[in-house]
């Protein structure tokens, strides 16, 4: 069964609305990540976390917040969704050193 | 900072081979990974290399040259199902995160 589960799998949001993407992992990994994927840009890191109750900014954090309430759960929050945030979002987990990322199935977000 | 470059597309023929190239620039190199991503699916880990040379994993082999900032993924005995995107990712010096290239879309023709 899937060890990294994302919800929802797809979402349509309105500009200016709040969006929360959720991620749950059963790998017992310390590290969790949020990436977005766009055509022509590949995967870009938004936020990551290496311990519960702590998050770190990635390469493109503007317009996003993250929350890690427990080792298993990591959320990505768009307080004021914008058109430019239309993308596919992937959550991933990894053990102590990031040799291997284990990805969730992705969330396709469309902001209209 | 880190930059990772890959050609956008690559075509090859079933039964032959394909070499997916990756060049990178980094202020601190700490390993390079390859992932396969099929259309509409999540990336899946293929290989990790940190030392120079060729790492043979059967259907997939990976080469690394740290002095040249260059790696390639070699797929042999290609099958149609190998058609996918192949992502190169460089691990940062602290080891906390990966920086991905834009991926190479491989099309294997019959």
PDB file of C-alpha atoms in Angstrom:
ATOM      1  CA  UNK A   1       0.000   0.000   0.000  1.00  0.00           C
ATOM      2  CA  UNK A   2       1.064   3.599  -0.582  1.00  0.00           C
ATOM      3  CA  UNK A   3       3.424   4.877   2.086  1.00  0.00           C
ATOM      4  CA  UNK A   4       2.977   8.552   1.180  1.00  0.00           C
ATOM      5  CA  UNK A   5      -0.631   9.594   0.728  1.00  0.00           C
ATOM      6  CA  UNK A   6      -1.736  12.982  -0.539  1.00  0.00           C
ATOM      7  CA  UNK A   7      -5.182  14.502  -0.373  1.00  0.00           C
ATOM      8  CA  UNK A   8      -7.006  15.714  -2.274  1.00  0.00           C
ATOM      9  CA  UNK A   9      -5.809  14.214  -5.568  1.00  0.00           C
ATOM     10  CA  UNK A  10      -7.179  17.150  -7.462  1.00  0.00           C
ATOM     11  CA  UNK A  11      -8.706  20.466  -6.547  1.00  0.00           C
ATOM     12  CA  UNK A  12     -10.155  23.515  -8.205  1.00  0.00           C
ATOM     13  CA  UNK A  13      -9.797  26.705  -6.200  1.00  0.00           C
ATOM     14  CA  UNK A  14     -10.795  30.306  -6.746  1.00  0.00           C
ATOM     15  CA  UNK A  15      -8.327  33.144  -6.821  1.00  0.00           C
ATOM     16  CA  UNK A  16      -7.893  34.600  -3.348  1.00  0.00           C
ATOM     17  CA  UNK A  17      -9.248  31.532  -1.593  1.00  0.00           C
ATOM     18  CA  UNK A  18      -7.456  29.378   0.934  1.00  0.00           C
ATOM     19  CA  UNK A  19      -6.174  25.953  -0.071  1.00  0.00           C
ATOM     20  CA  UNK A  20      -4.747  23.233   2.151  1.00  0.00           C
ATOM     21  CA  UNK A  21      -2.955  20.231   0.714  1.00  0.00           C
ATOM     22  CA  UNK A  22      -2.354  17.325   3.061  1.00  0.00           C
ATOM     23  CA  UNK A  23       0.285  14.637   3.146  1.00  0.00           C
ATOM     24  CA  UNK A  24       0.528  11.557   5.371  1.00  0.00           C
ATOM     25  CA  UNK A  25       3.434   9.097   5.455  1.00  0.00           C
ATOM     26  CA  UNK A  26       3.816   5.715   7.091  1.00  0.00           C
ATOM     27  CA  UNK A  27       7.531   5.339   6.284  1.00  0.00           C
ATOM     28  CA  UNK A  28       8.615   6.549   9.719  1.00  0.00           C
ATOM     29  CA  UNK A  29      10.838   9.075   7.931  1.00  0.00           C
ATOM     30  CA  UNK A  30      12.030  12.239   9.585  1.00  0.00           C
ATOM     31  CA  UNK A  31      12.213  14.353   6.415  1.00  0.00           C
ATOM     32  CA  UNK A  32       9.220  15.509   4.432  1.00  0.00           C
ATOM     33  CA  UNK A  33       9.071  17.809   1.412  1.00  0.00           C
ATOM     34  CA  UNK A  34       6.660  19.716  -0.761  1.00  0.00           C
ATOM     35  CA  UNK A  35       7.536  20.170  -4.433  1.00  0.00           C
ATOM     36  CA  UNK A  36       5.612  21.723  -7.277  1.00  0.00           C
ATOM     37  CA  UNK A  37       5.962  20.608 -10.864  1.00  0.00           C
ATOM     38  CA  UNK A  38       5.319  22.784 -13.875  1.00  0.00           C
ATOM     39  CA  UNK A  39       6.095  22.216 -17.513  1.00  0.00           C
ATOM     40  CA  UNK A  40       9.485  23.701 -18.266  1.00  0.00           C
ATOM     41  CA  UNK A  41      10.489  24.048 -14.618  1.00  0.00           C
ATOM     42  CA  UNK A  42      10.640  20.518 -13.372  1.00  0.00           C
ATOM     43  CA  UNK A  43      10.292  19.851  -9.661  1.00  0.00           C
ATOM     44  CA  UNK A  44      10.915  22.836  -7.403  1.00  0.00           C
ATOM     45  CA  UNK A  45      11.178  22.687  -3.630  1.00  0.00           C
ATOM     46  CA  UNK A  46       8.677  24.818  -1.700  1.00  0.00           C
ATOM     47  CA  UNK A  47       9.117  23.803   1.945  1.00  0.00           C
ATOM     48  CA  UNK A  48      10.624  20.929   3.842  1.00  0.00           C
ATOM     49  CA  UNK A  49      10.811  19.656   7.399  1.00  0.00           C
ATOM     50  CA  UNK A  50      13.176  17.383   9.273  1.00  0.00           C
ATOM     51  CA  UNK A  51      11.327  17.256  12.572  1.00  0.00           C
ATOM     52  CA  UNK A  52       7.781  17.704  13.832  1.00  0.00           C
ATOM     53  CA  UNK A  53       6.721  21.260  14.689  1.00  0.00           C
ATOM     54  CA  UNK A  54       9.456  22.727  12.509  1.00  0.00           C
ATOM     55  CA  UNK A  55       9.529  23.701   8.832  1.00  0.00           C
ATOM     56  CA  UNK A  56      12.154  25.195   6.536  1.00  0.00           C
ATOM     57  CA  UNK A  57      11.886  27.290   3.410  1.00  0.00           C
ATOM     58  CA  UNK A  58      12.873  25.707   0.147  1.00  0.00           C
ATOM     59  CA  UNK A  59      13.705  27.431  -3.111  1.00  0.00           C
ATOM     60  CA  UNK A  60      10.287  28.957  -3.884  1.00  0.00           C
ATOM     61  CA  UNK A  61       8.460  29.509  -0.550  1.00  0.00           C
ATOM     62  CA  UNK A  62       6.685  32.791  -1.382  1.00  0.00           C
ATOM     63  CA  UNK A  63       2.912  32.451  -1.217  1.00  0.00           C
ATOM     64  CA  UNK A  64       3.064  29.165   0.681  1.00  0.00           C
ATOM     65  CA  UNK A  65       3.090  28.107   4.310  1.00  0.00           C
ATOM     66  CA  UNK A  66       3.808  24.670   5.691  1.00  0.00           C
ATOM     67  CA  UNK A  67       2.827  22.847   8.850  1.00  0.00           C
ATOM     68  CA  UNK A  68       4.294  19.671  10.380  1.00  0.00           C
ATOM     69  CA  UNK A  69       2.157  18.815  13.417  1.00  0.00           C
ATOM     70  CA  UNK A  70       3.526  15.273  13.688  1.00  0.00           C
ATOM     71  CA  UNK A  71       6.159  13.069  12.094  1.00  0.00           C
ATOM     72  CA  UNK A  72       3.513  11.538   9.837  1.00  0.00           C
ATOM     73  CA  UNK A  73       1.731  14.663   8.614  1.00  0.00           C
ATOM     74  CA  UNK A  74       2.887  17.612   6.553  1.00  0.00           C
ATOM     75  CA  UNK A  75       0.531  20.216   5.084  1.00  0.00           C
ATOM     76  CA  UNK A  76       0.980  22.921   2.485  1.00  0.00           C
ATOM     77  CA  UNK A  77      -1.199  26.003   2.860  1.00  0.00           C
ATOM     78  CA  UNK A  78      -1.977  28.609   0.230  1.00  0.00           C
ATOM     79  CA  UNK A  79      -3.557  31.477   2.187  1.00  0.00           C
ATOM     80  CA  UNK A  80      -4.469  33.498  -0.908  1.00  0.00           C
ATOM     81  CA  UNK A  81      -4.394  31.272  -3.953  1.00  0.00           C
ATOM     82  CA  UNK A  82      -3.268  32.852  -7.214  1.00  0.00           C
ATOM     83  CA  UNK A  83      -3.405  31.804 -10.847  1.00  0.00           C
ATOM     84  CA  UNK A  84       0.357  31.274 -10.863  1.00  0.00           C
ATOM     85  CA  UNK A  85      -0.022  28.532  -8.257  1.00  0.00           C
ATOM     86  CA  UNK A  86      -1.776  26.233 -10.697  1.00  0.00           C
ATOM     87  CA  UNK A  87       0.511  23.192 -10.804  1.00  0.00           C
ATOM     88  CA  UNK A  88       0.933  19.611  -9.686  1.00  0.00           C
ATOM     89  CA  UNK A  89       2.124  19.357  -6.091  1.00  0.00           C
ATOM     90  CA  UNK A  90       4.112  16.401  -4.801  1.00  0.00           C
ATOM     91  CA  UNK A  91       4.802  15.491  -1.223  1.00  0.00           C
ATOM     92  CA  UNK A  92       7.764  13.251  -0.458  1.00  0.00           C
ATOM     93  CA  UNK A  93       9.502  11.705   2.508  1.00  0.00           C
ATOM     94  CA  UNK A  94      13.044  10.493   3.066  1.00  0.00           C
ATOM     95  CA  UNK A  95      15.106   8.955   5.851  1.00  0.00           C
ATOM     96  CA  UNK A  96      17.829  10.919   7.622  1.00  0.00           C
ATOM     97  CA  UNK A  97      19.861  11.630   4.506  1.00  0.00           C
ATOM     98  CA  UNK A  98      18.110  12.438   1.271  1.00  0.00           C
ATOM     99  CA  UNK A  99      19.521   9.741  -0.974  1.00  0.00           C
ATOM    100  CA  UNK A 100      16.060   8.573  -1.889  1.00  0.00           C
ATOM    101  CA  UNK A 101      12.780  10.451  -1.955  1.00  0.00           C
ATOM    102  CA  UNK A 102       9.509   8.541  -1.724  1.00  0.00           C
ATOM    103  CA  UNK A 103       6.804  10.521  -3.455  1.00  0.00           C
ATOM    104  CA  UNK A 104       3.079  10.665  -3.037  1.00  0.00           C
ATOM    105  CA  UNK A 105       0.832  10.419  -6.087  1.00  0.00           C
ATOM    106  CA  UNK A 106       0.513  14.181  -6.404  1.00  0.00           C
ATOM    107  CA  UNK A 107      -2.254  16.771  -6.207  1.00  0.00           C
ATOM    108  CA  UNK A 108      -3.333  18.591  -9.334  1.00  0.00           C
ATOM    109  CA  UNK A 109      -4.359  22.116  -8.321  1.00  0.00           C
ATOM    110  CA  UNK A 110      -6.141  24.463 -10.673  1.00  0.00           C
ATOM    111  CA  UNK A 111      -6.675  28.044  -9.528  1.00  0.00           C
ATOM    112  CA  UNK A 112      -9.325  29.891 -11.521  1.00  0.00           C
TER     113      UNK A 112
ATOM    114  CA  UNK B   1      23.526  27.776  -5.504  1.00  0.00           C
ATOM    115  CA  UNK B   2      22.870  24.790  -7.708  1.00  0.00           C
ATOM    116  CA  UNK B   3      21.859  24.411 -11.357  1.00  0.00           C
ATOM    117  CA  UNK B   4      20.924  21.164 -13.050  1.00  0.00           C
ATOM    118  CA  UNK B   5      20.533  20.909 -16.828  1.00  0.00           C
ATOM    119  CA  UNK B   6      19.075  18.144 -18.967  1.00  0.00           C
ATOM    120  CA  UNK B   7      18.063  17.921 -22.637  1.00  0.00           C
ATOM    121  CA  UNK B   8      14.308  18.131 -23.019  1.00  0.00           C
ATOM    122  CA  UNK B   9      13.763  15.183 -25.347  1.00  0.00           C
ATOM    123  CA  UNK B  10      15.454  12.003 -26.488  1.00  0.00           C
ATOM    124  CA  UNK B  11      14.335   9.330 -28.932  1.00  0.00           C
ATOM    125  CA  UNK B  12      15.599   5.797 -29.377  1.00  0.00           C
ATOM    126  CA  UNK B  13      14.539   2.404 -30.740  1.00  0.00           C
ATOM    127  CA  UNK B  14      13.319  -0.676 -28.932  1.00  0.00           C
ATOM    128  CA  UNK B  15      16.104  -3.173 -28.272  1.00  0.00           C
ATOM    129  CA  UNK B  16      18.866  -0.557 -28.448  1.00  0.00           C
ATOM    130  CA  UNK B  17      20.087   1.835 -25.784  1.00  0.00           C
ATOM    131  CA  UNK B  18      19.597   5.422 -24.655  1.00  0.00           C
ATOM    132  CA  UNK B  19      21.870   7.764 -22.714  1.00  0.00           C
ATOM    133  CA  UNK B  20      20.267  10.546 -20.733  1.00  0.00           C
ATOM    134  CA  UNK B  21      22.700  13.334 -19.927  1.00  0.00           C
ATOM    135  CA  UNK B  22      22.800  15.660 -16.939  1.00  0.00           C
ATOM    136  CA  UNK B  23      25.151  18.535 -16.189  1.00  0.00           C
ATOM    137  CA  UNK B  24      25.211  20.401 -12.929  1.00  0.00           C
ATOM    138  CA  UNK B  25      26.903  23.271 -11.172  1.00  0.00           C
ATOM    139  CA  UNK B  26      26.994  23.391  -7.436  1.00  0.00           C
ATOM    140  CA  UNK B  27      28.733  25.114  -4.569  1.00  0.00           C
ATOM    141  CA  UNK B  28      28.858  21.838  -2.669  1.00  0.00           C
ATOM    142  CA  UNK B  29      28.206  18.455  -4.236  1.00  0.00           C
ATOM    143  CA  UNK B  30      26.942  15.629  -2.093  1.00  0.00           C
ATOM    144  CA  UNK B  31      25.536  13.061  -4.494  1.00  0.00           C
ATOM    145  CA  UNK B  32      23.297  12.764  -7.548  1.00  0.00           C
ATOM    146  CA  UNK B  33      20.101  10.783  -8.020  1.00  0.00           C
ATOM    147  CA  UNK B  34      18.057   9.645 -10.997  1.00  0.00           C
ATOM    148  CA  UNK B  35      14.292   9.254 -10.996  1.00  0.00           C
ATOM    149  CA  UNK B  36      11.835   7.891 -13.545  1.00  0.00           C
ATOM    150  CA  UNK B  37       8.490   9.606 -13.970  1.00  0.00           C
ATOM    151  CA  UNK B  38       5.745   8.185 -16.127  1.00  0.00           C
ATOM    152  CA  UNK B  39       3.022  10.427 -17.490  1.00  0.00           C
ATOM    153  CA  UNK B  40       0.609  11.446 -14.756  1.00  0.00           C
ATOM    154  CA  UNK B  41       2.509   9.589 -12.051  1.00  0.00           C
ATOM    155  CA  UNK B  42       4.952  10.361  -9.263  1.00  0.00           C
ATOM    156  CA  UNK B  43       8.718  10.144  -9.707  1.00  0.00           C
ATOM    157  CA  UNK B  44      10.273   6.825  -8.728  1.00  0.00           C
ATOM    158  CA  UNK B  45      13.853   6.465  -7.513  1.00  0.00           C
ATOM    159  CA  UNK B  46      16.271   4.652  -9.845  1.00  0.00           C
ATOM    160  CA  UNK B  47      19.836   5.275  -8.728  1.00  0.00           C
ATOM    161  CA  UNK B  48      22.108   7.304  -6.480  1.00  0.00           C
ATOM    162  CA  UNK B  49      25.807   8.005  -7.126  1.00  0.00           C
ATOM    163  CA  UNK B  50      28.380   9.977  -5.194  1.00  0.00           C
ATOM    164  CA  UNK B  51      31.688   8.569  -6.479  1.00  0.00           C
ATOM    165  CA  UNK B  52      33.185   8.920  -9.951  1.00  0.00           C
ATOM    166  CA  UNK B  53      32.761   6.123 -12.423  1.00  0.00           C
ATOM    167  CA  UNK B  54      30.120   3.788 -13.750  1.00  0.00           C
ATOM    168  CA  UNK B  55      27.595   2.087 -11.494  1.00  0.00           C
ATOM    169  CA  UNK B  56      25.991  -0.877 -13.225  1.00  0.00           C
ATOM    170  CA  UNK B  57      22.508  -1.795 -12.026  1.00  0.00           C
ATOM    171  CA  UNK B  58      21.491  -4.065 -14.905  1.00  0.00           C
ATOM    172  CA  UNK B  59      18.889  -2.397 -17.095  1.00  0.00           C
ATOM    173  CA  UNK B  60      19.983   0.994 -15.723  1.00  0.00           C
ATOM    174  CA  UNK B  61      23.588   2.149 -15.316  1.00  0.00           C
ATOM    175  CA  UNK B  62      24.758   5.481 -13.993  1.00  0.00           C
ATOM    176  CA  UNK B  63      27.976   7.375 -14.674  1.00  0.00           C
ATOM    177  CA  UNK B  64      29.378  10.297 -12.702  1.00  0.00           C
ATOM    178  CA  UNK B  65      32.278  12.692 -13.293  1.00  0.00           C
ATOM    179  CA  UNK B  66      32.495  15.161 -10.422  1.00  0.00           C
ATOM    180  CA  UNK B  67      35.324  17.160 -11.945  1.00  0.00           C
ATOM    181  CA  UNK B  68      33.188  17.826 -15.039  1.00  0.00           C
ATOM    182  CA  UNK B  69      29.876  18.221 -13.253  1.00  0.00           C
ATOM    183  CA  UNK B  70      28.409  15.529 -15.485  1.00  0.00           C
ATOM    184  CA  UNK B  71      26.346  12.386 -15.137  1.00  0.00           C
ATOM    185  CA  UNK B  72      24.411  10.134 -17.441  1.00  0.00           C
ATOM    186  CA  UNK B  73      21.823   7.412 -17.067  1.00  0.00           C
ATOM    187  CA  UNK B  74      22.262   4.569 -19.535  1.00  0.00           C
ATOM    188  CA  UNK B  75      19.312   2.364 -20.364  1.00  0.00           C
ATOM    189  CA  UNK B  76      20.116  -0.831 -22.293  1.00  0.00           C
ATOM    190  CA  UNK B  77      17.877  -3.277 -24.169  1.00  0.00           C
ATOM    191  CA  UNK B  78      15.193  -0.648 -24.370  1.00  0.00           C
ATOM    192  CA  UNK B  79      11.548  -1.588 -24.131  1.00  0.00           C
ATOM    193  CA  UNK B  80       8.550   0.471 -25.122  1.00  0.00           C
ATOM    194  CA  UNK B  81       7.633   0.784 -21.437  1.00  0.00           C
ATOM    195  CA  UNK B  82      10.896   2.672 -20.820  1.00  0.00           C
ATOM    196  CA  UNK B  83       9.235   5.659 -22.460  1.00  0.00           C
ATOM    197  CA  UNK B  84       9.040   8.153 -19.605  1.00  0.00           C
ATOM    198  CA  UNK B  85      10.696  11.247 -18.230  1.00  0.00           C
ATOM    199  CA  UNK B  86      14.017  10.835 -16.456  1.00  0.00           C
ATOM    200  CA  UNK B  87      14.902  13.343 -13.779  1.00  0.00           C
ATOM    201  CA  UNK B  88      18.364  14.149 -12.521  1.00  0.00           C
ATOM    202  CA  UNK B  89      18.678  15.607  -9.013  1.00  0.00           C
ATOM    203  CA  UNK B  90      21.682  16.920  -7.099  1.00  0.00           C
ATOM    204  CA  UNK B  91      21.917  16.691  -3.353  1.00  0.00           C
ATOM    205  CA  UNK B  92      23.056  19.817  -1.544  1.00  0.00           C
ATOM    206  CA  UNK B  93      26.101  19.975   0.674  1.00  0.00           C
ATOM    207  CA  UNK B  94      24.094  19.757   3.885  1.00  0.00           C
ATOM    208  CA  UNK B  95      22.244  16.735   2.528  1.00  0.00           C
ATOM    209  CA  UNK B  96      18.810  18.102   3.349  1.00  0.00           C
ATOM    210  CA  UNK B  97      17.357  18.550  -0.099  1.00  0.00           C
ATOM    211  CA  UNK B  98      17.561  17.741  -3.782  1.00  0.00           C
ATOM    212  CA  UNK B  99      17.595  20.178  -6.690  1.00  0.00           C
ATOM    213  CA  UNK B 100      15.994  18.666  -9.781  1.00  0.00           C
ATOM    214  CA  UNK B 101      16.646  19.219 -13.454  1.00  0.00           C
ATOM    215  CA  UNK B 102      13.691  19.783 -15.779  1.00  0.00           C
ATOM    216  CA  UNK B 103      13.810  16.157 -16.923  1.00  0.00           C
ATOM    217  CA  UNK B 104      14.383  14.383 -20.236  1.00  0.00           C
ATOM    218  CA  UNK B 105      11.405  12.871 -22.006  1.00  0.00           C
ATOM    219  CA  UNK B 106      12.505   9.568 -23.573  1.00  0.00           C
ATOM    220  CA  UNK B 107      10.440   8.092 -26.375  1.00  0.00           C
ATOM    221  CA  UNK B 108      11.184   4.519 -27.377  1.00  0.00           C
ATOM    222  CA  UNK B 109       9.949   3.645 -30.846  1.00  0.00           C
ATOM    223  CA  UNK B 110       9.147   0.098 -31.992  1.00  0.00           C
TER     224      UNK B 110
END
